[in-house]
PDB file of C-alpha atoms in Angstrom:
ATOM      1  CA  MET A   1     -87.117 -15.745-141.535  1.00 46.00           C
ATOM      2  CA  VAL A   2     -90.004 -17.735-140.581  1.00 48.00           C
ATOM      3  CA  LEU A   3     -87.917 -20.605-139.437  1.00 46.00           C
ATOM      4  CA  GLU A   4     -85.926 -18.252-137.275  1.00 55.00           C
ATOM      5  CA  GLU A   5     -89.148 -16.877-135.520  1.00 53.00           C
ATOM      6  CA  ILE A   6     -90.391 -20.538-134.798  1.00 50.00           C
ATOM      7  CA  ASN A   7     -87.144 -21.344-133.410  1.00 51.00           C
ATOM      8  CA  GLU A   8     -87.175 -18.352-131.241  1.00 58.00           C
ATOM      9  CA  ASN A   9     -90.693 -19.534-129.966  1.00 53.00           C
ATOM     10  CA  VAL A  10     -89.789 -22.901-129.337  1.00 45.00           C
ATOM     11  CA  GLN A  11     -86.832 -21.772-127.267  1.00 52.00           C
ATOM     12  CA  ASN A  12     -88.934 -19.501-125.257  1.00 51.00           C
ATOM     13  CA  GLN A  13     -91.422 -21.966-124.648  1.00 49.00           C
ATOM     14  CA  THR A  14     -88.875 -24.625-123.527  1.00 41.00           C
ATOM     15  CA  SER A  15     -87.194 -22.285-121.256  1.00 43.00           C
ATOM     16  CA  LYS A  16     -90.535 -21.377-119.706  1.00 47.00           C
ATOM     17  CA  ASP A  17     -91.142 -25.330-119.407  1.00 46.00           C
ATOM     18  CA  VAL A  18     -87.663 -25.841-117.910  1.00 39.00           C
ATOM     19  CA  LYS A  19     -88.333 -22.875-115.365  1.00 48.00           C
ATOM     20  CA  LYS A  20     -91.688 -24.616-114.215  1.00 49.00           C
ATOM     21  CA  ASP A  21     -90.072 -27.993-113.973  1.00 49.00           C
ATOM     22  CA  SER A  22     -87.067 -26.629-112.137  1.00 60.00           C
ATOM     23  CA  LEU A  23     -89.276 -25.679-109.262  1.00 69.00           C
ATOM     24  CA  LYS A  24     -88.764 -28.253-106.748  1.00 77.00           C
ATOM     25  CA  PRO A  25     -92.097 -29.092-104.721  1.00 81.00           C
ATOM     26  CA  PHE A  26     -92.426 -27.710-101.148  1.00 79.00           C
ATOM     27  CA  THR A  27     -92.480 -30.457 -98.292  1.00 85.00           C
ATOM     28  CA  LEU A  28     -93.763 -28.907 -95.042  1.00 83.00           C
ATOM     29  CA  GLU A  29     -93.983 -31.311 -92.144  1.00 87.00           C
ATOM     30  CA  LEU A  30     -96.517 -29.200 -90.400  1.00 89.00           C
ATOM     31  CA  ILE A  31     -97.213 -31.362 -87.338  1.00 90.00           C
ATOM     32  CA  ASN A  32     -93.486 -31.748 -86.628  1.00 91.00           C
ATOM     33  CA  VAL A  33     -92.922 -27.993 -86.993  1.00 92.00           C
ATOM     34  CA  ILE A  34     -95.695 -26.974 -84.853  1.00 93.00           C
ATOM     35  CA  ARG A  35     -94.977 -29.654 -82.049  1.00 93.00           C
ATOM     36  CA  ASP A  36     -91.495 -28.869 -81.864  1.00 94.00           C
ATOM     37  CA  ALA A  37     -91.871 -25.035 -81.727  1.00 93.00           C
ATOM     38  CA  GLN A  38     -94.568 -25.521 -79.032  1.00 92.00           C
ATOM     39  CA  GLN A  39     -92.552 -27.777 -76.930  1.00 93.00           C
ATOM     40  CA  GLN A  40     -89.462 -25.796 -77.053  1.00 93.00           C
ATOM     41  CA  HIS A  41     -90.978 -22.277 -76.671  1.00 92.00           C
ATOM     42  CA  GLY A  42     -93.191 -22.346 -73.762  1.00 88.00           C
ATOM     43  CA  LEU A  43     -96.243 -24.713 -74.189  1.00 89.00           C
ATOM     44  CA  ARG A  44     -94.611 -27.441 -72.356  1.00 90.00           C
ATOM     45  CA  HIS A  45     -95.394 -25.204 -69.424  1.00 90.00           C
ATOM     46  CA  GLY A  46     -98.655 -23.788 -70.623  1.00 90.00           C
ATOM     47  CA  ASP A  47     -96.881 -20.387 -71.261  1.00 93.00           C
ATOM     48  CA  PHE A  48     -98.831 -19.103 -74.281  1.00 94.00           C
ATOM     49  CA  GLN A  49     -97.428 -15.613 -73.776  1.00 94.00           C
ATOM     50  CA  ARG A  50     -93.937 -16.932 -74.445  1.00 95.00           C
ATOM     51  CA  TYR A  51     -94.980 -18.881 -77.333  1.00 95.00           C
ATOM     52  CA  ARG A  52     -96.700 -15.922 -79.003  1.00 95.00           C
ATOM     53  CA  GLY A  53     -93.444 -13.836 -78.516  1.00 95.00           C
ATOM     54  CA  TYR A  54     -91.428 -16.694 -80.237  1.00 96.00           C
ATOM     55  CA  CYS A  55     -94.026 -16.605 -83.102  1.00 95.00           C
ATOM     56  CA  SER A  56     -93.668 -12.814 -83.537  1.00 95.00           C
ATOM     57  CA  ARG A  57     -89.967 -13.084 -83.516  1.00 95.00           C
ATOM     58  CA  ARG A  58     -90.009 -15.970 -86.058  1.00 95.00           C
ATOM     59  CA  ILE A  59     -92.065 -14.159 -88.486  1.00 94.00           C
ATOM     60  CA  SER A  60     -89.840 -11.182 -88.222  1.00 92.00           C
ATOM     61  CA  ARG A  61     -86.798 -13.283 -88.940  1.00 94.00           C
ATOM     62  CA  LEU A  62     -88.699 -15.144 -91.910  1.00 92.00           C
ATOM     63  CA  ARG A  63     -89.724 -11.900 -93.626  1.00 90.00           C
ATOM     64  CA  LYS A  64     -86.249 -10.714 -93.301  1.00 91.00           C
ATOM     65  CA  VAL A  65     -84.589 -13.664 -94.770  1.00 91.00           C
ATOM     66  CA  LEU A  66     -86.989 -14.074 -97.730  1.00 88.00           C
ATOM     67  CA  LYS A  67     -87.019 -10.334 -98.419  1.00 87.00           C
ATOM     68  CA  ILE A  68     -90.738 -10.003 -97.865  1.00 85.00           C
ATOM     69  CA  PRO A  69     -90.647  -7.022 -95.606  1.00 85.00           C
ATOM     70  CA  GLN A  70     -93.999  -5.040 -94.608  1.00 84.00           C
ATOM     71  CA  GLY A  71     -92.282  -1.583 -95.269  1.00 80.00           C
ATOM     72  CA  ASP A  72     -89.413   0.169 -93.668  1.00 82.00           C
ATOM     73  CA  ARG A  73     -88.880   1.614 -90.174  1.00 80.00           C
ATOM     74  CA  ARG A  74     -91.248   4.587 -90.763  1.00 86.00           C
ATOM     75  CA  HIS A  75     -94.016   3.237 -93.178  1.00 88.00           C
ATOM     76  CA  TYR A  76     -96.065   0.108 -92.899  1.00 86.00           C
ATOM     77  CA  LYS A  77     -97.521  -1.748 -95.961  1.00 84.00           C
ATOM     78  CA  LYS A  78     -99.071  -5.009 -95.559  1.00 82.00           C
ATOM     79  CA  ARG A  79     -97.539  -7.739 -97.685  1.00 84.00           C
ATOM     80  CA  ASN A  80     -99.166 -11.063 -97.565  1.00 83.00           C
ATOM     81  CA  VAL A  81     -97.492 -14.164 -99.036  1.00 84.00           C
ATOM     82  CA  THR A  82     -99.123 -14.731-102.639  1.00 80.00           C
ATOM     83  CA  ASP A  83     -99.048 -17.150-105.364  1.00 82.00           C
ATOM     84  CA  GLU A  84     -96.503 -14.896-107.086  1.00 81.00           C
ATOM     85  CA  HIS A  85     -94.028 -15.555-104.097  1.00 79.00           C
ATOM     86  CA  MET A  86     -95.093 -19.313-104.509  1.00 77.00           C
ATOM     87  CA  ASN A  87     -93.807 -19.473-108.144  1.00 78.00           C
ATOM     88  CA  ASN A  88     -90.526 -17.818-107.470  1.00 79.00           C
ATOM     89  CA  ALA A  89     -87.698 -20.435-107.892  1.00 76.00           C
ATOM     90  CA  LEU A  90     -85.326 -18.676-105.304  1.00 73.00           C
ATOM     91  CA  LEU A  91     -87.846 -19.082-102.375  1.00 76.00           C
ATOM     92  CA  ASP A  92     -88.098 -22.357-100.429  1.00 79.00           C
ATOM     93  CA  GLU A  93     -90.761 -23.810 -98.214  1.00 80.00           C
ATOM     94  CA  ARG A  94     -89.949 -21.353 -95.300  1.00 86.00           C
ATOM     95  CA  LEU A  95     -92.288 -19.255 -97.429  1.00 87.00           C
ATOM     96  CA  LEU A  96     -95.271 -21.448 -96.046  1.00 89.00           C
ATOM     97  CA  HIS A  97     -93.901 -20.732 -92.346  1.00 92.00           C
ATOM     98  CA  ILE A  98     -95.165 -17.120 -92.407  1.00 93.00           C
ATOM     99  CA  PRO A  99     -98.918 -17.715 -92.696  1.00 94.00           C
ATOM    100  CA  LEU A 100     -98.550 -20.744 -90.304  1.00 94.00           C
ATOM    101  CA  MET A 101     -96.656 -18.703 -87.670  1.00 95.00           C
ATOM    102  CA  LEU A 102     -99.301 -15.885 -88.047  1.00 95.00           C
ATOM    103  CA  ALA A 103    -101.999 -18.420 -87.304  1.00 96.00           C
ATOM    104  CA  GLU A 104     -99.953 -19.886 -84.574  1.00 96.00           C
ATOM    105  CA  ARG A 105     -99.444 -16.323 -82.969  1.00 96.00           C
ATOM    106  CA  SER A 106    -103.225 -15.721 -83.143  1.00 97.00           C
ATOM    107  CA  TRP A 107    -103.986 -19.070 -81.633  1.00 96.00           C
ATOM    108  CA  ALA A 108    -101.565 -18.622 -78.835  1.00 96.00           C
ATOM    109  CA  TYR A 109    -103.031 -15.082 -78.105  1.00 96.00           C
ATOM    110  CA  ALA A 110    -106.498 -16.680 -78.021  1.00 96.00           C
ATOM    111  CA  MET A 111    -105.368 -19.541 -75.580  1.00 95.00           C
ATOM    112  CA  GLN A 112    -103.704 -16.878 -73.367  1.00 94.00           C
ATOM    113  CA  LEU A 113    -107.006 -14.961 -73.292  1.00 94.00           C
ATOM    114  CA  ARG A 114    -109.110 -18.033 -72.386  1.00 93.00           C
ATOM    115  CA  GLN A 115    -106.810 -18.589 -69.257  1.00 91.00           C
ATOM    116  CA  GLU A 116    -107.419 -14.735 -68.398  1.00 90.00           C
ATOM    117  CA  SER A 117    -111.191 -14.849 -69.114  1.00 87.00           C
ATOM    118  CA  ASN A 118    -111.849 -16.738 -66.104  1.00 85.00           C
ATOM    119  CA  THR A 119    -111.641 -13.417 -64.068  1.00 84.00           C
ATOM    120  CA  GLU A 120    -112.703 -11.063 -66.728  1.00 86.00           C
ATOM    121  CA  GLN A 121    -115.717 -11.812 -68.994  1.00 83.00           C
ATOM    122  CA  ARG A 122    -114.852  -9.343 -71.722  1.00 89.00           C
ATOM    123  CA  LYS A 123    -111.655 -11.274 -72.644  1.00 91.00           C
ATOM    124  CA  LYS A 124    -113.807 -13.813 -74.210  1.00 92.00           C
ATOM    125  CA  PHE A 125    -114.895 -11.476 -77.033  1.00 94.00           C
ATOM    126  CA  HIS A 126    -111.239 -10.677 -77.738  1.00 95.00           C
ATOM    127  CA  MET A 127    -110.402 -14.492 -77.662  1.00 95.00           C
ATOM    128  CA  VAL A 128    -113.037 -15.152 -80.250  1.00 95.00           C
ATOM    129  CA  ARG A 129    -111.745 -12.239 -82.472  1.00 96.00           C
ATOM    130  CA  LYS A 130    -108.116 -13.805 -82.210  1.00 96.00           C
ATOM    131  CA  LEU A 131    -109.413 -17.235 -83.192  1.00 96.00           C
ATOM    132  CA  ARG A 132    -111.240 -15.893 -86.203  1.00 97.00           C
ATOM    133  CA  LYS A 133    -108.007 -14.190 -87.313  1.00 96.00           C
ATOM    134  CA  ALA A 134    -106.093 -17.441 -86.747  1.00 97.00           C
ATOM    135  CA  SER A 135    -108.688 -19.216 -89.012  1.00 97.00           C
ATOM    136  CA  ARG A 136    -108.256 -16.565 -91.572  1.00 96.00           C
ATOM    137  CA  TYR A 137    -104.457 -17.080 -91.592  1.00 95.00           C
ATOM    138  CA  ALA A 138    -104.876 -20.803 -91.692  1.00 96.00           C
ATOM    139  CA  SER A 139    -107.286 -20.351 -94.743  1.00 95.00           C
ATOM    140  CA  GLN A 140    -104.573 -18.342 -96.359  1.00 94.00           C
ATOM    141  CA  LEU A 141    -102.138 -21.030 -95.809  1.00 93.00           C
ATOM    142  CA  GLU A 142    -104.518 -23.657 -97.249  1.00 93.00           C
ATOM    143  CA  GLU A 143    -104.836 -21.397-100.398  1.00 93.00           C
ATOM    144  CA  LEU A 144    -101.239 -21.176-100.991  1.00 90.00           C
ATOM    145  CA  CYS A 145    -100.900 -24.936-100.506  1.00 89.00           C
ATOM    146  CA  LYS A 146    -103.351 -25.626-103.099  1.00 88.00           C
ATOM    147  CA  SER A 147    -100.824 -24.590-105.813  1.00 83.00           C
ATOM    148  CA  GLU A 148     -98.841 -27.436-107.694  1.00 84.00           C
ATOM    149  CA  ARG A 149     -95.740 -26.400-105.729  1.00 83.00           C
ATOM    150  CA  CYS A 150     -96.753 -28.238-102.607  1.00 86.00           C
ATOM    151  CA  ASP A 151     -96.777 -31.953-102.455  1.00 88.00           C
ATOM    152  CA  ALA A 152     -99.812 -34.257-101.333  1.00 90.00           C
ATOM    153  CA  ARG A 153     -98.520 -34.788 -97.895  1.00 90.00           C
ATOM    154  CA  THR A 154     -98.220 -31.048 -97.184  1.00 90.00           C
ATOM    155  CA  LYS A 155    -101.770 -30.446 -98.633  1.00 91.00           C
ATOM    156  CA  LEU A 156    -103.248 -33.216 -96.316  1.00 93.00           C
ATOM    157  CA  GLU A 157    -101.566 -31.790 -93.124  1.00 93.00           C
ATOM    158  CA  VAL A 158    -102.564 -28.382 -93.837  1.00 93.00           C
ATOM    159  CA  GLN A 159    -106.317 -29.377 -94.407  1.00 95.00           C
ATOM    160  CA  ALA A 160    -106.142 -31.157 -91.189  1.00 95.00           C
ATOM    161  CA  TYR A 161    -104.702 -28.053 -89.429  1.00 96.00           C
ATOM    162  CA  VAL A 162    -107.227 -25.710 -90.981  1.00 96.00           C
ATOM    163  CA  ALA A 163    -109.936 -28.086 -89.828  1.00 96.00           C
ATOM    164  CA  TRP A 164    -108.616 -28.186 -86.292  1.00 96.00           C
ATOM    165  CA  ILE A 165    -108.325 -24.218 -86.070  1.00 96.00           C
ATOM    166  CA  HIS A 166    -111.951 -23.913 -87.404  1.00 97.00           C
ATOM    167  CA  GLY A 167    -113.138 -26.667 -84.938  1.00 96.00           C
ATOM    168  CA  ASN A 168    -111.683 -24.556 -82.205  1.00 95.00           C
ATOM    169  CA  LEU A 169    -113.341 -21.352 -83.289  1.00 96.00           C
ATOM    170  CA  TYR A 170    -116.661 -23.220 -83.668  1.00 96.00           C
ATOM    171  CA  PHE A 171    -116.204 -24.687 -80.260  1.00 95.00           C
ATOM    172  CA  GLU A 172    -115.725 -21.361 -78.750  1.00 93.00           C
ATOM    173  CA  LEU A 173    -118.716 -19.896 -80.718  1.00 94.00           C
ATOM    174  CA  GLN A 174    -120.802 -22.855 -79.329  1.00 93.00           C
ATOM    175  CA  LYS A 175    -121.696 -23.981 -82.892  1.00 94.00           C
ATOM    176  CA  TRP A 176    -121.383 -27.698 -81.825  1.00 95.00           C
ATOM    177  CA  SER A 177    -122.174 -29.535 -84.986  1.00 96.00           C
ATOM    178  CA  ALA A 178    -119.690 -27.483 -87.084  1.00 95.00           C
ATOM    179  CA  ALA A 179    -117.131 -27.678 -84.257  1.00 95.00           C
ATOM    180  CA  ALA A 180    -117.603 -31.634 -84.135  1.00 96.00           C
ATOM    181  CA  GLU A 181    -117.450 -31.972 -87.916  1.00 96.00           C
ATOM    182  CA  ASN A 182    -114.122 -30.046 -88.214  1.00 95.00           C
ATOM    183  CA  LEU A 183    -112.683 -31.580 -85.207  1.00 95.00           C
ATOM    184  CA  LYS A 184    -113.385 -35.301 -86.646  1.00 96.00           C
ATOM    185  CA  LYS A 185    -111.905 -34.327 -89.999  1.00 94.00           C
ATOM    186  CA  ALA A 186    -108.742 -33.299 -88.287  1.00 94.00           C
ATOM    187  CA  GLN A 187    -108.746 -36.384 -86.304  1.00 93.00           C
ATOM    188  CA  VAL A 188    -109.293 -38.710 -89.238  1.00 94.00           C
ATOM    189  CA  VAL A 189    -106.418 -37.035 -91.156  1.00 91.00           C
ATOM    190  CA  TYR A 190    -104.052 -37.178 -88.073  1.00 89.00           C
ATOM    191  CA  GLU A 191    -104.919 -40.785 -87.328  1.00 89.00           C
ATOM    192  CA  LYS A 192    -104.015 -41.750 -90.771  1.00 81.00           C
TER     193      LYS A 192
END
């Protein structure tokens, strides 16, 4: 009796260990993903509105494929990507694209508002709100990448991206020392 219980416990533990080991690490080449998307969808010509539309459509497609909807046609229920999703063996690195595209969409909207703020001063406040939102999504991406599921290169690139987004925000808020610190941090990582 006791031996059977011990054998069952050992089998349960080994099956859990096998599940953890079977989770392949996520590799997200963040710089390449962003650069390719920006070049192909409007930023080659400085069209931030077109790029923002692309980011929105990409988020919708990713949520549909990964089965993380935000409600049905009538009801909206916010669903962020969480650690629970990260530990799901069925999902892949496209999971990290959702918070990345959310940050990129907010950043693109802020840059569009920056172009429009030359004529209307109120757009500057809206731009700062969008940059704050982009930095929130970037921080969310960084938290997801801190899990064991992501490899070292992905973690480093995400840290640089977050520093760059925060640097842009602090630059617009005219917090020069914080902006310089974050932008230098991003520059060091990108150079290496």
